[in-house]
mmCIF file of C-alpha atoms in Angstrom:
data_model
loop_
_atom_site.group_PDB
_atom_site.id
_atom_site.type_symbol
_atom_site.label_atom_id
_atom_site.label_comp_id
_atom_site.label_asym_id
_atom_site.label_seq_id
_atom_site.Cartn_x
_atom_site.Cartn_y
_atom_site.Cartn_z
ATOM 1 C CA UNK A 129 96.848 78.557 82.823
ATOM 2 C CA UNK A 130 96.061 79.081 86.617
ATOM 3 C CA UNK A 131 96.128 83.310 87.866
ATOM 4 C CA UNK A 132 99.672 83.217 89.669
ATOM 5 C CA UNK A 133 101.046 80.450 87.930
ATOM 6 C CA UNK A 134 103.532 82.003 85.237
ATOM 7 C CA UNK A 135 106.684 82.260 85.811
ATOM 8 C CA UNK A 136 107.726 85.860 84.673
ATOM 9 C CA UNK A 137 111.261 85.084 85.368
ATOM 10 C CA UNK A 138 111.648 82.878 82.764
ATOM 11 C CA UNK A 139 113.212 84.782 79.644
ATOM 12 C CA UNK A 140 111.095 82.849 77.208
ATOM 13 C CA UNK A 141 108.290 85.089 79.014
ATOM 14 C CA UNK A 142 110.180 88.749 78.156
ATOM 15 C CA UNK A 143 110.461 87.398 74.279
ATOM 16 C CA UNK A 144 107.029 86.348 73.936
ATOM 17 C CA UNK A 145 105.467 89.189 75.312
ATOM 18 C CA UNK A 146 107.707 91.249 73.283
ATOM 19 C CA UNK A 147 106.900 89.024 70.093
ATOM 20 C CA UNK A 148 103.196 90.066 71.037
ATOM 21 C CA UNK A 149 103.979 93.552 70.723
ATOM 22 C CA UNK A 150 105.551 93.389 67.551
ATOM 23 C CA UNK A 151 102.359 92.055 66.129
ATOM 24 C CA UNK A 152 100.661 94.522 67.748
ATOM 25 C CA UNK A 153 102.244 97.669 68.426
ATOM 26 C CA UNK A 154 104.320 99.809 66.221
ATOM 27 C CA UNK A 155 108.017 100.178 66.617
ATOM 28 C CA UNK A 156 108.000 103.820 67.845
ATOM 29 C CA UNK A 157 105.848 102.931 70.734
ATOM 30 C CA UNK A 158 107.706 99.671 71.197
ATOM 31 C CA UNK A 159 110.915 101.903 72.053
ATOM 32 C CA UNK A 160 108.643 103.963 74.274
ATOM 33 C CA UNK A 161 107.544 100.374 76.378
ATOM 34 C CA UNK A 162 111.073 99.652 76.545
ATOM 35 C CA UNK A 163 112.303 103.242 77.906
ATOM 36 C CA UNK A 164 109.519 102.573 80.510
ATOM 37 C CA UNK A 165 110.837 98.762 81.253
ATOM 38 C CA UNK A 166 113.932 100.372 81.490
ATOM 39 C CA UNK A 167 113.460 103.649 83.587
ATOM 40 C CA UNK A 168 110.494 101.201 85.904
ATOM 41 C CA UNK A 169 113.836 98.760 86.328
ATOM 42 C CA UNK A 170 115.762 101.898 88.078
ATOM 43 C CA UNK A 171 113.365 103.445 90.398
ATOM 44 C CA UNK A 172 112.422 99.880 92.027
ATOM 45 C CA UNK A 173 115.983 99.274 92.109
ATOM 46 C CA UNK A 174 116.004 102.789 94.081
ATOM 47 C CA UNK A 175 113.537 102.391 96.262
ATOM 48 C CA UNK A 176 114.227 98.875 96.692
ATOM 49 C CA UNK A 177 111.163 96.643 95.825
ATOM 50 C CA UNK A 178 110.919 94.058 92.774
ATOM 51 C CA UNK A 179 112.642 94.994 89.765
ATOM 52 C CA UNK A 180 110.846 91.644 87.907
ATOM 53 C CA UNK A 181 106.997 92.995 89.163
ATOM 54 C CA UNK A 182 108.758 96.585 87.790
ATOM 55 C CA UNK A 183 109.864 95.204 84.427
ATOM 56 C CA UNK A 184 106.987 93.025 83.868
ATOM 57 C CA UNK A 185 104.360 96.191 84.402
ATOM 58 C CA UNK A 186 106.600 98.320 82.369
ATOM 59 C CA UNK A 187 106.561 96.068 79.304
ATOM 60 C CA UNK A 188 103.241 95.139 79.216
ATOM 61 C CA UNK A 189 101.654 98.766 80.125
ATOM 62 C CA UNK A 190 101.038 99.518 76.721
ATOM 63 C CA UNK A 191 99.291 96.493 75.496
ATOM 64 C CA UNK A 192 96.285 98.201 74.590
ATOM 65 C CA UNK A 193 97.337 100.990 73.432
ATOM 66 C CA UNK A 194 97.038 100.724 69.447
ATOM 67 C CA UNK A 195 93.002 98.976 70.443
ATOM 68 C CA UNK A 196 90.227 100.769 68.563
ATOM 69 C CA UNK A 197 87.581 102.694 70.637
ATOM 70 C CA UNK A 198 85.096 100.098 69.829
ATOM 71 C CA UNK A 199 86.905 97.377 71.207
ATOM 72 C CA UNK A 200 88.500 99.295 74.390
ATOM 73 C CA UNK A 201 84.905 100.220 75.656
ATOM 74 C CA UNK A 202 83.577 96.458 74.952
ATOM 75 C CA UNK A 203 86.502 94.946 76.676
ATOM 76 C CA UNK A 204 85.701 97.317 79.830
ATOM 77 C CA UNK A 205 82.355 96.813 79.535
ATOM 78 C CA UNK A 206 82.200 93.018 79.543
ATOM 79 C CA UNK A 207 85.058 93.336 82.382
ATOM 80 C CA UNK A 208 82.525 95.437 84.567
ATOM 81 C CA UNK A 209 84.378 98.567 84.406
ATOM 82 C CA UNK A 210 82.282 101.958 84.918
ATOM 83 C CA UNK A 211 81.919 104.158 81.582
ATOM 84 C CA UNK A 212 81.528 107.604 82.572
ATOM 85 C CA UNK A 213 81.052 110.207 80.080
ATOM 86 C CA UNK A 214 84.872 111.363 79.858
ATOM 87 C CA UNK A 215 85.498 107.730 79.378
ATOM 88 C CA UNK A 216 83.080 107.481 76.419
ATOM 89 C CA UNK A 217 84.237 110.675 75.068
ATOM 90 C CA UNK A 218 87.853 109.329 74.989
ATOM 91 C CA UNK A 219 88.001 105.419 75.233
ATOM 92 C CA UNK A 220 91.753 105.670 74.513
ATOM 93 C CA UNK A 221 91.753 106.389 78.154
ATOM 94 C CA UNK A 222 90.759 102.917 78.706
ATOM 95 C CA UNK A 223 93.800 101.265 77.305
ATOM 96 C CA UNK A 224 95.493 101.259 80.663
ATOM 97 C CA UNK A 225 92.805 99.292 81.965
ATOM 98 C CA UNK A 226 92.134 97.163 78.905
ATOM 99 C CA UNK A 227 95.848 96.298 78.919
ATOM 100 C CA UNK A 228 95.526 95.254 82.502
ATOM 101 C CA UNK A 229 92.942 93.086 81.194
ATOM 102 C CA UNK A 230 95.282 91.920 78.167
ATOM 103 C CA UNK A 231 97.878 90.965 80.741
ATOM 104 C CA UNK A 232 95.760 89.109 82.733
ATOM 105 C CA UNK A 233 94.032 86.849 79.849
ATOM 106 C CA UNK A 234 96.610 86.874 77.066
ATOM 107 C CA UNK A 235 99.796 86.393 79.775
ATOM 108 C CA UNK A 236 98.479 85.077 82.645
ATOM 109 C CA UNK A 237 99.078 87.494 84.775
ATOM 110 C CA UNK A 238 97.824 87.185 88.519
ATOM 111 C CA UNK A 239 99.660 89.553 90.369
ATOM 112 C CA UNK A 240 96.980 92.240 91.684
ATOM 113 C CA UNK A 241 100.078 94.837 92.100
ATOM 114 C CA UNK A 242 101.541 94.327 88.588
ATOM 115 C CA UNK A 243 98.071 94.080 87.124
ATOM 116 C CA UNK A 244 97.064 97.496 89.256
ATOM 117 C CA UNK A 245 100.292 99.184 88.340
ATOM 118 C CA UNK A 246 99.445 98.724 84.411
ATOM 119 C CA UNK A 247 95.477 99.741 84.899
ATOM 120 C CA UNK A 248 96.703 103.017 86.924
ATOM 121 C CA UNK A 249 99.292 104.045 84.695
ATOM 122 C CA UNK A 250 97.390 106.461 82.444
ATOM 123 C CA UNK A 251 94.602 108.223 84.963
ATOM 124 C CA UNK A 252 96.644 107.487 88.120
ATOM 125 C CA UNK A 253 94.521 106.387 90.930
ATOM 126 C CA UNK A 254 94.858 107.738 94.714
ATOM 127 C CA UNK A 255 96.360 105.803 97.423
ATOM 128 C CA UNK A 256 98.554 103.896 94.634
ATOM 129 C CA UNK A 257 101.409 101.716 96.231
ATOM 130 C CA UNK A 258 104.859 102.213 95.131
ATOM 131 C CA UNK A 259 104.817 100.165 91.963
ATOM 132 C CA UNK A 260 101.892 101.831 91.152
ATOM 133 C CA UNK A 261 103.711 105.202 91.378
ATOM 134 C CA UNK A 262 106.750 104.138 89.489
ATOM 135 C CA UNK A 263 105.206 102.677 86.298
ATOM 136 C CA UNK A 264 103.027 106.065 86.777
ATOM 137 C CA UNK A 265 105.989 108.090 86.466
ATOM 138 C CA UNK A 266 108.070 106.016 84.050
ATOM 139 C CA UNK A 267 105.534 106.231 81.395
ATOM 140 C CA UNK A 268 105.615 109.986 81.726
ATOM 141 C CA UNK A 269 109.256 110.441 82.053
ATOM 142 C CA UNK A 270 111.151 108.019 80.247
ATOM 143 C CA UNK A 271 113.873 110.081 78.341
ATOM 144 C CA UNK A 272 111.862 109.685 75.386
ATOM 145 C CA UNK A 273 109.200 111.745 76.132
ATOM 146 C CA UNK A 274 111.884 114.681 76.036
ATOM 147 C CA UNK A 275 114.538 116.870 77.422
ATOM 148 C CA UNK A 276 112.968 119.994 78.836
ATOM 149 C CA UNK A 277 114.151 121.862 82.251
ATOM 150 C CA UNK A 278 110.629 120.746 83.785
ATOM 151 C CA UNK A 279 111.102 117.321 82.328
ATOM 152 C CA UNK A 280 114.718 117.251 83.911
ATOM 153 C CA UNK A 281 113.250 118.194 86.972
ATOM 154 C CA UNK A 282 110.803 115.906 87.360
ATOM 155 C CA UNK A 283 112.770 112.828 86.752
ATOM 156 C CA UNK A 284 115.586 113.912 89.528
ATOM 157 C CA UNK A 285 112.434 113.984 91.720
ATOM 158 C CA UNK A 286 110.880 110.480 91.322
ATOM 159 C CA UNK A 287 114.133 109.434 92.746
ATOM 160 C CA UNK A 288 114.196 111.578 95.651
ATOM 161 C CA UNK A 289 110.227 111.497 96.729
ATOM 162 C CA UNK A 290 108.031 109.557 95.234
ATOM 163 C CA UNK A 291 104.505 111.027 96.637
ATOM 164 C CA UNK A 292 106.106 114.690 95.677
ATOM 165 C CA UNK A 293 106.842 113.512 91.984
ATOM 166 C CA UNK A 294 103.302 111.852 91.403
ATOM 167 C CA UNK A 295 101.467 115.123 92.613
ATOM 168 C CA UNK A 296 104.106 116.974 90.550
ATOM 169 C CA UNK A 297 103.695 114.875 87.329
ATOM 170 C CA UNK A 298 99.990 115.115 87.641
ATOM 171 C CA UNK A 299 100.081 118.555 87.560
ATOM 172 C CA UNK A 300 102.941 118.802 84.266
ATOM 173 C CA UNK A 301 100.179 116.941 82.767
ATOM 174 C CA UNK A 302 97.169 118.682 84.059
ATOM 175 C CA UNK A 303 98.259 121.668 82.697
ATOM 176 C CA UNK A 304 99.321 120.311 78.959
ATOM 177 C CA UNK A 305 95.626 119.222 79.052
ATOM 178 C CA UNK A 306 94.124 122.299 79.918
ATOM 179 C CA UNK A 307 96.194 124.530 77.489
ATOM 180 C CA UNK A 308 95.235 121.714 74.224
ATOM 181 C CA UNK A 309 91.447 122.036 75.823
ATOM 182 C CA UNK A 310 91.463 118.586 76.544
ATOM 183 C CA UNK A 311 88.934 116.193 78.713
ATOM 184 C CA UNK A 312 90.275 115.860 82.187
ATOM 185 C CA UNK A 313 89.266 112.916 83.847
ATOM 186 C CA UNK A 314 88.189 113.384 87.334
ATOM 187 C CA UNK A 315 90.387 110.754 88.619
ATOM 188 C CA UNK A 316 92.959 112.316 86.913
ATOM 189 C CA UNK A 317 92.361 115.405 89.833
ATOM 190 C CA UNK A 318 91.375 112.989 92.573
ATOM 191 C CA UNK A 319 95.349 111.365 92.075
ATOM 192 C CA UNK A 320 96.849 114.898 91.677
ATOM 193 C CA UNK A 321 94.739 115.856 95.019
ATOM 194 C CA UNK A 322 95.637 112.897 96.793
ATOM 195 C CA UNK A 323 99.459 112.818 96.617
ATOM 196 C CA UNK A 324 99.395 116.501 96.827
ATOM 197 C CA UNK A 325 97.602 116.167 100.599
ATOM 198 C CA UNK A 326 99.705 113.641 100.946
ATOM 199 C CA UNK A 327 103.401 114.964 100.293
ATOM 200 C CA UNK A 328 102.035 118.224 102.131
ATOM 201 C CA UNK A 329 101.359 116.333 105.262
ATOM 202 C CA UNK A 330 104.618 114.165 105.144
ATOM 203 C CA UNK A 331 106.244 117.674 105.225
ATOM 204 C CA UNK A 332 104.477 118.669 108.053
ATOM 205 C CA UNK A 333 105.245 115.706 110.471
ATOM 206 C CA UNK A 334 109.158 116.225 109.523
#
């Protein structure tokens, strides 16, 4: 099937995607995809771009997710993608960008902002666009992922300024990373830097 050519609008689309995941994903992450679907639906509804490009990223963001290391790094490999060491240290890091992959081949996906939303949702990426951002932030605030103050917090945020609750998110996650000793990867820092300049100077032309 032609790149562009799907109709994602068509609810035989949502049920076979979602048939996909049940062969491939387990239940407890499948309610996690559908928080994000869910949550993704609200803040483009908000800040008043597709909720369809929204939903679609937000349900297929995850389709990687449960791939083995061996396959995520041959999968980025034959797609071109650059392997750095953090990368090969971690490959689950690669599932965002495997999934986009997934989405593209398995669903005919041809949408470069839906396809970019679901590669940049792990590691971020700076500059993002707004769908970008909001698949970004639903997969790290859905309610699922919990009920704390800072959680709280964050959420009201990525309703109120999106740039602000990127840089802010980056850092809740920065520093849950650095207190389990885990890899960072650098792009990881290059998002958080990036929205950070970029809220800061919003602020500054008010």
């Amino acid at each position: 099937m032609p790149l562009n050519s799907i109709n994602t609008h068509d609810p035989t689309f949502r049920k076979r995607v979602v048939a996909w995941l049940n062969n491939n994903v387990p239940q407890s992450r499948i309610d996690h995809i559908l928080r994000v679907e869910e949550m993704a639906i609200a803040l483009a509804k908000h800040y008043g771009i597709s909720e369809q490009k929204a939903a679609d990223a937000g349900l297929m963001h995850d389709l990687a997710k449960f791939f083995k290391p061996k396959q995520l790094l041959k999968q980025a490999r034959d797609e071109g993608i650059d392997i750095d060491p953090v990368l090969e240290s971690n490959p689950h890091l690669l599932h965002a960008m495997v999934g986009a992959i997934v989405a593209r081949d398995e669903f005919g996906i041809g949408d470069r902002n839906v396809l970019d939303a679901i590669a940049d949702h792990t590691l971020g990426r700076p500059g993002m666009n707004v769908l970008s951002c909001i698949i970004f932030l639903a997969d790290s605030l859905e309610p699922g992922r919990g009920d704390s103050t800072d959680l709280n917090t964050l959420r009201k945020l990525s309703f109120q300024n999106l740039d602000h609750a990127v840089w802010m998110t980056c850092d809740y996650t920065i520093q849950y990373l650095l207190h389990d000793k885990k890899l960072i990867h650098p792009r990881a820092i290059a998002t958080r830097n990036w929205f950070l300049r970029s809220t800061k100077k919003a602020a500054v032309s008010r």
